[in-house]
Short mmCIF file of N, CA, C and O in Angstrom, two decimals:
data_model
loop_
_atom_site.label_atom_id
_atom_site.label_comp_id
_atom_site.label_asym_id
_atom_site.label_seq_id
_atom_site.Cartn_x
_atom_site.Cartn_y
_atom_site.Cartn_z
N MET A 1 15.18 -7.44 47.00
CA MET A 1 13.88 -8.01 46.72
C MET A 1 12.98 -6.98 46.03
O MET A 1 12.28 -7.30 45.09
N GLY A 2 13.01 -5.73 46.50
CA GLY A 2 12.20 -4.67 45.91
C GLY A 2 12.57 -4.43 44.46
O GLY A 2 11.72 -4.20 43.62
N ALA A 3 13.86 -4.47 44.16
CA ALA A 3 14.32 -4.24 42.79
C ALA A 3 13.86 -5.36 41.87
O ALA A 3 13.49 -5.13 40.72
N LEU A 4 13.88 -6.61 42.37
CA LEU A 4 13.43 -7.75 41.58
C LEU A 4 11.94 -7.62 41.26
O LEU A 4 11.51 -7.86 40.14
N CYS A 5 11.17 -7.21 42.25
CA CYS A 5 9.72 -7.03 42.06
C CYS A 5 9.47 -5.94 41.00
O CYS A 5 8.64 -6.11 40.12
N LEU A 6 10.22 -4.84 41.10
CA LEU A 6 10.08 -3.75 40.13
C LEU A 6 10.44 -4.25 38.73
O LEU A 6 9.73 -3.97 37.77
N LEU A 7 11.53 -5.03 38.62
CA LEU A 7 11.94 -5.57 37.33
C LEU A 7 10.87 -6.48 36.74
O LEU A 7 10.54 -6.39 35.56
N LEU A 8 10.28 -7.34 37.55
CA LEU A 8 9.22 -8.24 37.08
C LEU A 8 7.99 -7.44 36.62
O LEU A 8 7.38 -7.75 35.61
N CYS A 9 7.65 -6.41 37.38
CA CYS A 9 6.50 -5.58 36.99
C CYS A 9 6.77 -4.88 35.66
O CYS A 9 5.89 -4.80 34.81
N MET A 10 7.99 -4.37 35.48
CA MET A 10 8.33 -3.69 34.23
C MET A 10 8.28 -4.66 33.05
O MET A 10 7.80 -4.31 31.99
N CYS A 11 8.77 -5.87 33.24
CA CYS A 11 8.72 -6.87 32.16
C CYS A 11 7.29 -7.18 31.79
O CYS A 11 6.95 -7.28 30.62
N SER A 12 6.43 -7.33 32.77
CA SER A 12 5.01 -7.59 32.50
C SER A 12 4.39 -6.42 31.75
O SER A 12 3.61 -6.60 30.83
N PHE A 13 4.76 -5.21 32.16
CA PHE A 13 4.23 -4.02 31.51
C PHE A 13 4.64 -3.99 30.03
O PHE A 13 3.84 -3.76 29.15
N TRP A 14 5.93 -4.24 29.74
CA TRP A 14 6.41 -4.19 28.36
C TRP A 14 5.75 -5.24 27.50
O TRP A 14 5.46 -5.01 26.34
N GLN A 15 5.49 -6.41 28.05
CA GLN A 15 4.84 -7.45 27.26
C GLN A 15 3.43 -7.05 26.88
O GLN A 15 2.95 -7.38 25.82
N GLY A 16 2.76 -6.32 27.75
CA GLY A 16 1.38 -5.92 27.49
C GLY A 16 1.26 -4.72 26.57
O GLY A 16 0.18 -4.36 26.15
N CYS A 17 2.36 -4.06 26.28
CA CYS A 17 2.31 -2.83 25.50
C CYS A 17 2.86 -3.04 24.10
O CYS A 17 3.75 -2.32 23.66
N GLY A 18 2.39 -4.03 23.41
CA GLY A 18 2.84 -4.25 22.03
C GLY A 18 2.11 -3.31 21.10
O GLY A 18 1.00 -2.90 21.36
N LEU A 19 2.75 -2.97 20.01
CA LEU A 19 2.08 -2.18 18.99
C LEU A 19 1.09 -3.06 18.25
O LEU A 19 1.32 -4.26 18.10
N GLU A 20 0.00 -2.45 17.80
CA GLU A 20 -0.98 -3.22 17.04
C GLU A 20 -0.32 -3.72 15.76
O GLU A 20 0.38 -2.99 15.07
N GLU A 21 -0.51 -4.97 15.49
CA GLU A 21 0.09 -5.58 14.31
C GLU A 21 -0.52 -4.97 13.05
O GLU A 21 -1.73 -4.80 12.96
N THR A 22 0.31 -4.63 12.11
CA THR A 22 -0.16 -4.05 10.86
C THR A 22 -0.44 -5.18 9.87
O THR A 22 0.43 -5.99 9.59
N ASP A 23 -1.66 -5.20 9.38
CA ASP A 23 -2.05 -6.23 8.42
C ASP A 23 -2.42 -5.51 7.13
O ASP A 23 -3.43 -4.84 7.06
N THR A 24 -1.57 -5.61 6.12
CA THR A 24 -1.80 -4.88 4.87
C THR A 24 -2.53 -5.72 3.82
O THR A 24 -2.66 -5.31 2.68
N LYS A 25 -3.00 -6.89 4.22
CA LYS A 25 -3.71 -7.75 3.27
C LYS A 25 -5.04 -7.10 2.89
O LYS A 25 -5.85 -6.75 3.73
N LYS A 26 -5.23 -6.97 1.59
CA LYS A 26 -6.46 -6.34 1.08
C LYS A 26 -7.67 -7.24 1.36
O LYS A 26 -7.68 -8.41 1.00
N LEU A 27 -8.67 -6.66 2.04
CA LEU A 27 -9.92 -7.37 2.25
C LEU A 27 -10.87 -7.11 1.09
O LEU A 27 -11.53 -8.02 0.61
N LYS A 28 -10.93 -5.84 0.66
CA LYS A 28 -11.77 -5.51 -0.48
C LYS A 28 -11.44 -4.12 -0.99
O LYS A 28 -10.96 -3.27 -0.25
N ASP A 29 -11.68 -3.90 -2.28
CA ASP A 29 -11.58 -2.56 -2.85
C ASP A 29 -12.76 -1.75 -2.35
O ASP A 29 -13.87 -2.27 -2.19
N LEU A 30 -12.52 -0.47 -2.10
CA LEU A 30 -13.60 0.40 -1.66
C LEU A 30 -14.16 1.17 -2.85
O LEU A 30 -13.39 1.61 -3.73
N SER A 31 -15.45 1.33 -2.87
CA SER A 31 -16.04 2.18 -3.90
C SER A 31 -15.90 3.62 -3.41
O SER A 31 -15.99 3.90 -2.22
N TYR A 32 -15.66 4.53 -4.35
CA TYR A 32 -15.45 5.93 -4.00
C TYR A 32 -15.88 6.80 -5.16
O TYR A 32 -16.05 6.33 -6.28
N LYS A 33 -16.02 8.08 -4.86
CA LYS A 33 -16.34 9.06 -5.89
C LYS A 33 -15.28 10.15 -5.83
O LYS A 33 -14.96 10.65 -4.75
N ILE A 34 -14.73 10.51 -6.99
CA ILE A 34 -13.81 11.65 -7.07
C ILE A 34 -14.68 12.91 -7.09
O ILE A 34 -15.61 13.02 -7.89
N LEU A 35 -14.37 13.82 -6.19
CA LEU A 35 -15.23 15.00 -6.02
C LEU A 35 -14.72 16.21 -6.79
O LEU A 35 -13.51 16.43 -6.91
N GLU A 36 -15.67 16.98 -7.26
CA GLU A 36 -15.37 18.30 -7.81
C GLU A 36 -15.32 19.26 -6.63
O GLU A 36 -15.87 18.98 -5.56
N GLU A 37 -14.69 20.40 -6.84
CA GLU A 37 -14.52 21.36 -5.74
C GLU A 37 -15.84 21.72 -5.06
O GLU A 37 -15.92 21.78 -3.84
N LYS A 38 -16.90 21.89 -5.83
CA LYS A 38 -18.19 22.29 -5.25
C LYS A 38 -18.81 21.20 -4.38
O LYS A 38 -19.71 21.47 -3.60
N GLU A 39 -18.33 19.95 -4.48
CA GLU A 39 -18.86 18.84 -3.69
C GLU A 39 -18.10 18.61 -2.38
O GLU A 39 -18.52 17.82 -1.56
N ILE A 40 -16.98 19.30 -2.22
CA ILE A 40 -16.14 19.12 -1.03
C ILE A 40 -16.73 19.93 0.12
O ILE A 40 -17.04 21.12 -0.06
N PRO A 41 -16.88 19.33 1.30
CA PRO A 41 -17.39 20.10 2.44
C PRO A 41 -16.55 21.36 2.68
O PRO A 41 -15.31 21.32 2.58
N GLU A 42 -17.20 22.45 2.97
CA GLU A 42 -16.55 23.76 3.08
C GLU A 42 -15.38 23.75 4.07
O GLU A 42 -14.30 24.27 3.78
N GLU A 43 -15.57 23.14 5.21
CA GLU A 43 -14.52 23.08 6.24
C GLU A 43 -13.28 22.34 5.72
O GLU A 43 -12.15 22.76 5.95
N PHE A 44 -13.50 21.25 4.99
CA PHE A 44 -12.40 20.47 4.44
C PHE A 44 -11.70 21.25 3.33
O PHE A 44 -10.47 21.26 3.23
N LEU A 45 -12.47 21.92 2.50
CA LEU A 45 -11.91 22.72 1.41
C LEU A 45 -11.02 23.82 1.96
O LEU A 45 -9.95 24.10 1.40
N LYS A 46 -11.41 24.44 3.06
CA LYS A 46 -10.58 25.47 3.69
C LYS A 46 -9.23 24.89 4.12
O LYS A 46 -8.19 25.51 3.93
N ALA A 47 -9.25 23.71 4.71
CA ALA A 47 -8.00 23.05 5.13
C ALA A 47 -7.11 22.75 3.92
O ALA A 47 -5.90 22.95 3.98
N ILE A 48 -7.72 22.31 2.84
CA ILE A 48 -6.96 22.02 1.62
C ILE A 48 -6.33 23.31 1.07
O ILE A 48 -5.16 23.33 0.71
N GLU A 49 -7.11 24.37 1.03
CA GLU A 49 -6.60 25.66 0.52
C GLU A 49 -5.41 26.13 1.35
O GLU A 49 -4.46 26.68 0.80
N GLU A 50 -5.44 25.92 2.66
CA GLU A 50 -4.35 26.33 3.53
C GLU A 50 -3.08 25.51 3.29
O GLU A 50 -1.97 25.99 3.48
N LYS A 51 -3.23 24.26 2.85
CA LYS A 51 -2.10 23.34 2.71
C LYS A 51 -1.59 23.18 1.28
O LYS A 51 -0.55 22.59 1.07
N LYS A 52 -2.30 23.68 0.28
CA LYS A 52 -2.05 23.32 -1.11
C LYS A 52 -0.68 23.71 -1.66
O LYS A 52 -0.23 23.14 -2.64
N GLU A 53 0.02 24.67 -1.06
CA GLU A 53 1.34 25.09 -1.55
C GLU A 53 2.36 23.96 -1.48
O GLU A 53 3.28 23.89 -2.29
N MET A 54 2.21 23.09 -0.49
CA MET A 54 3.15 21.98 -0.26
C MET A 54 2.38 20.66 -0.41
O MET A 54 1.16 20.64 -0.28
N PRO A 55 3.08 19.55 -0.66
CA PRO A 55 2.38 18.26 -0.71
C PRO A 55 1.65 18.00 0.61
O PRO A 55 2.15 18.37 1.68
N PHE A 56 0.45 17.41 0.52
CA PHE A 56 -0.32 17.13 1.73
C PHE A 56 -1.11 15.85 1.59
O PHE A 56 -1.37 15.37 0.49
N LYS A 57 -1.52 15.32 2.74
CA LYS A 57 -2.39 14.15 2.83
C LYS A 57 -3.35 14.44 3.97
O LYS A 57 -2.91 14.62 5.11
N LEU A 58 -4.63 14.51 3.67
CA LEU A 58 -5.63 14.89 4.67
C LEU A 58 -6.83 13.96 4.62
O LEU A 58 -7.16 13.42 3.57
N THR A 59 -7.48 13.84 5.76
CA THR A 59 -8.76 13.13 5.81
C THR A 59 -9.76 13.99 6.57
O THR A 59 -9.39 14.88 7.34
N TYR A 60 -11.02 13.70 6.34
CA TYR A 60 -12.11 14.43 6.98
C TYR A 60 -13.31 13.50 7.01
O TYR A 60 -13.50 12.70 6.09
N THR A 61 -14.10 13.61 8.05
CA THR A 61 -15.33 12.81 8.10
C THR A 61 -16.48 13.64 8.64
O THR A 61 -16.27 14.53 9.46
N ASP A 62 -17.65 13.33 8.15
CA ASP A 62 -18.87 13.93 8.70
C ASP A 62 -19.75 12.83 9.30
O ASP A 62 -20.93 13.02 9.50
N LYS A 63 -19.14 11.70 9.59
CA LYS A 63 -19.78 10.50 10.17
C LYS A 63 -20.70 9.78 9.19
O LYS A 63 -21.19 8.71 9.48
N GLU A 64 -20.94 10.36 8.01
CA GLU A 64 -21.67 9.65 6.96
C GLU A 64 -20.68 9.20 5.89
O GLU A 64 -20.78 8.10 5.36
N TYR A 65 -19.71 10.08 5.61
CA TYR A 65 -18.70 9.80 4.60
C TYR A 65 -17.30 10.04 5.16
O TYR A 65 -17.11 10.84 6.07
N LEU A 66 -16.35 9.37 4.54
CA LEU A 66 -14.93 9.60 4.78
C LEU A 66 -14.39 10.27 3.54
O LEU A 66 -14.58 9.77 2.43
N TYR A 67 -13.74 11.42 3.72
CA TYR A 67 -13.14 12.17 2.62
C TYR A 67 -11.63 12.02 2.74
O TYR A 67 -11.07 12.19 3.82
N ILE A 68 -10.98 11.72 1.62
CA ILE A 68 -9.53 11.54 1.60
C ILE A 68 -8.97 12.45 0.51
O ILE A 68 -9.46 12.43 -0.62
N ALA A 69 -7.94 13.22 0.87
CA ALA A 69 -7.35 14.16 -0.09
C ALA A 69 -5.84 14.00 -0.12
O ALA A 69 -5.20 13.81 0.91
N THR A 70 -5.29 14.08 -1.32
CA THR A 70 -3.85 14.10 -1.53
C THR A 70 -3.54 15.25 -2.48
O THR A 70 -4.18 15.38 -3.52
N GLY A 71 -2.57 16.07 -2.08
CA GLY A 71 -2.14 17.17 -2.93
C GLY A 71 -0.66 17.06 -3.20
O GLY A 71 0.10 16.54 -2.38
N TYR A 72 -0.24 17.56 -4.35
CA TYR A 72 1.15 17.44 -4.76
C TYR A 72 1.91 18.76 -4.73
O TYR A 72 3.00 18.86 -5.28
N GLY A 73 1.36 19.76 -4.07
CA GLY A 73 2.05 21.03 -3.94
C GLY A 73 2.08 21.82 -5.24
O GLY A 73 1.47 21.46 -6.24
N MET A 74 2.81 22.93 -5.20
CA MET A 74 2.86 23.83 -6.34
C MET A 74 3.64 23.22 -7.51
O MET A 74 4.72 22.66 -7.32
N GLN A 75 3.06 23.31 -8.68
CA GLN A 75 3.72 22.90 -9.93
C GLN A 75 3.87 24.17 -10.79
O GLN A 75 3.05 25.09 -10.71
N GLU A 76 4.88 24.20 -11.61
CA GLU A 76 5.20 25.42 -12.38
C GLU A 76 4.26 25.68 -13.55
O GLU A 76 4.23 26.79 -14.07
N THR A 77 3.54 24.64 -14.01
CA THR A 77 2.65 24.82 -15.17
C THR A 77 1.30 24.15 -14.91
O THR A 77 1.12 23.43 -13.92
N SER A 78 0.41 24.32 -15.85
CA SER A 78 -0.86 23.60 -15.84
C SER A 78 -0.64 22.23 -16.49
O SER A 78 0.48 21.90 -16.87
N GLY A 79 -1.68 21.45 -16.62
CA GLY A 79 -1.59 20.19 -17.35
C GLY A 79 -1.38 18.96 -16.50
O GLY A 79 -1.16 17.87 -17.04
N TYR A 80 -1.45 19.09 -15.19
CA TYR A 80 -1.26 17.93 -14.32
C TYR A 80 -2.59 17.29 -13.99
O TYR A 80 -3.63 17.95 -13.91
N SER A 81 -2.53 15.98 -13.79
CA SER A 81 -3.71 15.25 -13.31
C SER A 81 -3.24 14.22 -12.29
O SER A 81 -2.04 14.00 -12.13
N ILE A 82 -4.19 13.62 -11.62
CA ILE A 82 -3.87 12.64 -10.58
C ILE A 82 -4.72 11.40 -10.83
O ILE A 82 -5.91 11.50 -11.08
N SER A 83 -4.07 10.25 -10.76
CA SER A 83 -4.83 9.00 -10.89
C SER A 83 -4.86 8.30 -9.54
O SER A 83 -3.90 8.36 -8.77
N VAL A 84 -5.98 7.65 -9.27
CA VAL A 84 -6.10 6.83 -8.07
C VAL A 84 -5.68 5.42 -8.46
O VAL A 84 -6.29 4.80 -9.32
N ASN A 85 -4.60 4.94 -7.87
CA ASN A 85 -4.11 3.59 -8.15
C ASN A 85 -4.88 2.55 -7.36
O ASN A 85 -5.25 1.52 -7.89
N GLU A 86 -5.08 2.84 -6.08
CA GLU A 86 -5.81 1.90 -5.23
C GLU A 86 -6.49 2.63 -4.08
O GLU A 86 -5.98 3.63 -3.59
N CYS A 87 -7.61 2.08 -3.68
CA CYS A 87 -8.31 2.51 -2.47
C CYS A 87 -8.97 1.25 -1.93
O CYS A 87 -9.93 0.75 -2.51
N TYR A 88 -8.39 0.71 -0.86
CA TYR A 88 -8.89 -0.57 -0.38
C TYR A 88 -8.86 -0.67 1.14
O TYR A 88 -8.17 0.10 1.82
N LEU A 89 -9.59 -1.63 1.64
CA LEU A 89 -9.74 -1.86 3.07
C LEU A 89 -8.90 -3.04 3.51
O LEU A 89 -8.86 -4.07 2.82
N THR A 90 -8.22 -2.89 4.64
CA THR A 90 -7.54 -4.01 5.30
C THR A 90 -8.18 -4.16 6.67
O THR A 90 -9.10 -3.43 7.02
N LYS A 91 -7.67 -5.09 7.44
CA LYS A 91 -8.20 -5.31 8.78
C LYS A 91 -8.10 -4.05 9.64
O LYS A 91 -9.00 -3.75 10.41
N ASN A 92 -7.00 -3.30 9.48
CA ASN A 92 -6.72 -2.17 10.37
C ASN A 92 -6.88 -0.79 9.75
O ASN A 92 -6.86 0.19 10.48
N ALA A 93 -6.98 -0.69 8.43
CA ALA A 93 -6.91 0.63 7.83
C ALA A 93 -7.50 0.67 6.42
O ALA A 93 -7.79 -0.36 5.82
N VAL A 94 -7.63 1.90 5.93
CA VAL A 94 -7.96 2.16 4.53
C VAL A 94 -6.65 2.57 3.86
O VAL A 94 -5.94 3.45 4.37
N TYR A 95 -6.30 1.93 2.76
CA TYR A 95 -5.09 2.27 2.01
C TYR A 95 -5.49 3.08 0.78
O TYR A 95 -6.43 2.70 0.07
N PHE A 96 -4.77 4.18 0.55
CA PHE A 96 -5.08 5.08 -0.55
C PHE A 96 -3.77 5.43 -1.27
O PHE A 96 -2.82 5.91 -0.66
N ASP A 97 -3.73 5.16 -2.57
CA ASP A 97 -2.52 5.37 -3.35
C ASP A 97 -2.85 6.12 -4.63
O ASP A 97 -3.78 5.74 -5.36
N THR A 98 -2.10 7.19 -4.89
CA THR A 98 -2.32 8.00 -6.09
C THR A 98 -0.99 8.26 -6.79
O THR A 98 0.08 8.08 -6.21
N THR A 99 -1.09 8.75 -8.02
CA THR A 99 0.09 9.14 -8.80
C THR A 99 -0.19 10.47 -9.48
O THR A 99 -1.27 10.66 -10.05
N LEU A 100 0.80 11.36 -9.41
CA LEU A 100 0.72 12.62 -10.14
C LEU A 100 1.17 12.37 -11.57
O LEU A 100 2.23 11.77 -11.80
N ILE A 101 0.37 12.80 -12.52
CA ILE A 101 0.68 12.63 -13.94
C ILE A 101 0.96 14.00 -14.53
O ILE A 101 0.11 14.90 -14.47
N GLY A 102 2.14 14.17 -15.08
CA GLY A 102 2.54 15.44 -15.66
C GLY A 102 1.97 15.63 -17.05
O GLY A 102 1.39 14.71 -17.64
N PRO A 103 2.15 16.82 -17.59
CA PRO A 103 1.67 17.09 -18.96
C PRO A 103 2.34 16.15 -19.96
O PRO A 103 3.50 15.78 -19.81
N SER A 104 1.60 15.75 -20.98
CA SER A 104 2.14 14.90 -22.04
C SER A 104 3.12 15.69 -22.89
O SER A 104 3.00 16.91 -23.01
N LYS A 105 4.04 14.98 -23.52
CA LYS A 105 4.96 15.66 -24.44
C LYS A 105 4.15 16.30 -25.56
O LYS A 105 3.25 15.67 -26.11
N GLY A 106 4.44 17.53 -25.84
CA GLY A 106 3.73 18.23 -26.90
C GLY A 106 2.42 18.85 -26.45
O GLY A 106 1.80 19.59 -27.21
N GLU A 107 1.96 18.53 -25.24
CA GLU A 107 0.71 19.12 -24.74
C GLU A 107 0.92 20.60 -24.47
O GLU A 107 1.94 21.01 -23.92
N LYS A 108 -0.03 21.40 -24.90
CA LYS A 108 0.05 22.84 -24.67
C LYS A 108 -0.29 23.10 -23.21
O LYS A 108 -1.35 22.71 -22.73
N VAL A 109 0.64 23.72 -22.50
CA VAL A 109 0.41 24.04 -21.10
C VAL A 109 0.54 25.53 -20.89
O VAL A 109 1.24 26.22 -21.64
N ASN A 110 -0.14 26.01 -19.88
CA ASN A 110 -0.03 27.42 -19.52
C ASN A 110 1.09 27.57 -18.50
O ASN A 110 1.24 26.74 -17.60
N GLN A 111 1.86 28.60 -18.64
CA GLN A 111 2.98 28.85 -17.72
C GLN A 111 2.45 29.57 -16.47
O GLN A 111 2.85 30.69 -16.16
N VAL A 112 1.54 28.92 -15.80
CA VAL A 112 0.98 29.44 -14.55
C VAL A 112 1.13 28.35 -13.49
O VAL A 112 1.07 27.16 -13.80
N LYS A 113 1.32 28.77 -12.28
CA LYS A 113 1.44 27.81 -11.20
C LYS A 113 0.12 27.08 -11.01
O LYS A 113 -0.95 27.66 -11.14
N SER A 114 0.20 25.78 -10.72
CA SER A 114 -1.00 24.99 -10.43
C SER A 114 -0.76 24.21 -9.15
O SER A 114 0.38 24.02 -8.72
N TYR A 115 -1.84 23.77 -8.55
CA TYR A 115 -1.78 23.07 -7.26
C TYR A 115 -2.65 21.80 -7.35
O TYR A 115 -3.75 21.76 -6.81
N PRO A 116 -2.15 20.78 -8.04
CA PRO A 116 -2.99 19.60 -8.25
C PRO A 116 -3.26 18.84 -6.94
O PRO A 116 -2.35 18.60 -6.14
N TYR A 117 -4.52 18.52 -6.76
CA TYR A 117 -4.94 17.68 -5.63
C TYR A 117 -6.16 16.89 -6.05
O TYR A 117 -6.83 17.23 -7.03
N ILE A 118 -6.44 15.85 -5.29
CA ILE A 118 -7.62 15.03 -5.55
C ILE A 118 -8.31 14.77 -4.23
O ILE A 118 -7.66 14.60 -3.19
N VAL A 119 -9.64 14.76 -4.26
CA VAL A 119 -10.44 14.43 -3.09
C VAL A 119 -11.42 13.33 -3.48
O VAL A 119 -12.10 13.45 -4.50
N ILE A 120 -11.44 12.28 -2.68
CA ILE A 120 -12.44 11.24 -2.90
C ILE A 120 -13.36 11.15 -1.69
O ILE A 120 -13.01 11.58 -0.59
N ARG A 121 -14.52 10.58 -1.93
CA ARG A 121 -15.49 10.35 -0.85
C ARG A 121 -15.88 8.88 -0.89
O ARG A 121 -16.19 8.34 -1.95
N THR A 122 -15.84 8.25 0.27
CA THR A 122 -16.27 6.87 0.40
C THR A 122 -17.14 6.76 1.64
O THR A 122 -17.22 7.71 2.44
N LYS A 123 -17.78 5.63 1.79
CA LYS A 123 -18.62 5.40 2.97
C LYS A 123 -17.76 5.55 4.23
O LYS A 123 -16.60 5.16 4.25
N TYR A 124 -18.34 6.12 5.28
CA TYR A 124 -17.61 6.32 6.52
C TYR A 124 -17.16 4.99 7.11
O TYR A 124 -17.93 4.05 7.22
N LEU A 125 -15.89 4.93 7.45
CA LEU A 125 -15.31 3.78 8.13
C LEU A 125 -14.47 4.32 9.28
O LEU A 125 -13.73 5.28 9.11
N GLU A 126 -14.59 3.69 10.42
CA GLU A 126 -13.80 4.12 11.57
C GLU A 126 -12.44 3.43 11.52
O GLU A 126 -12.15 2.53 12.30
N LYS A 127 -11.65 3.82 10.54
CA LYS A 127 -10.32 3.24 10.31
C LYS A 127 -9.33 4.36 10.04
O LYS A 127 -9.71 5.42 9.55
N ASN A 128 -8.08 4.10 10.34
CA ASN A 128 -7.01 5.02 9.94
C ASN A 128 -6.84 4.93 8.44
O ASN A 128 -7.13 3.92 7.84
N VAL A 129 -6.33 6.01 7.85
CA VAL A 129 -6.03 6.02 6.43
C VAL A 129 -4.51 6.00 6.26
O VAL A 129 -3.80 6.77 6.89
N VAL A 130 -4.05 5.08 5.43
CA VAL A 130 -2.62 4.97 5.12
C VAL A 130 -2.44 5.43 3.68
O VAL A 130 -3.05 4.89 2.76
N PHE A 131 -1.61 6.46 3.52
CA PHE A 131 -1.33 7.00 2.19
C PHE A 131 -0.07 6.32 1.67
O PHE A 131 0.92 6.23 2.36
N GLU A 132 -0.14 5.81 0.44
CA GLU A 132 1.03 5.15 -0.14
C GLU A 132 1.59 5.97 -1.28
O GLU A 132 0.96 6.81 -1.83
#
């Protein structure tokens, strides 16, 4: 009898512990600003500097704004840029998608290592950020 009671309690427990359903349906595009280095909060910039050697995805908030950063790690030359493909809100999260764009054919590049990253700022939202 005790084992049956334990089994019933465990079944009830498992039913109540479902993962939150992920809803990727876009509710709206978010307005954002691409920031220059001097506009990035100092604390966030330090974190970016520590991570820039390798690809990274970071967020930061000051409760007024949400800052989202994506870095593509060390590249062998200059001439890289990053485009923001999407930044939108769903029921459960903010989705952020970027693409690294390499130097154009024939573009003069410097043979120096570069660390392309992008930081955007949007209105503060108490949501998780999903990087695509």
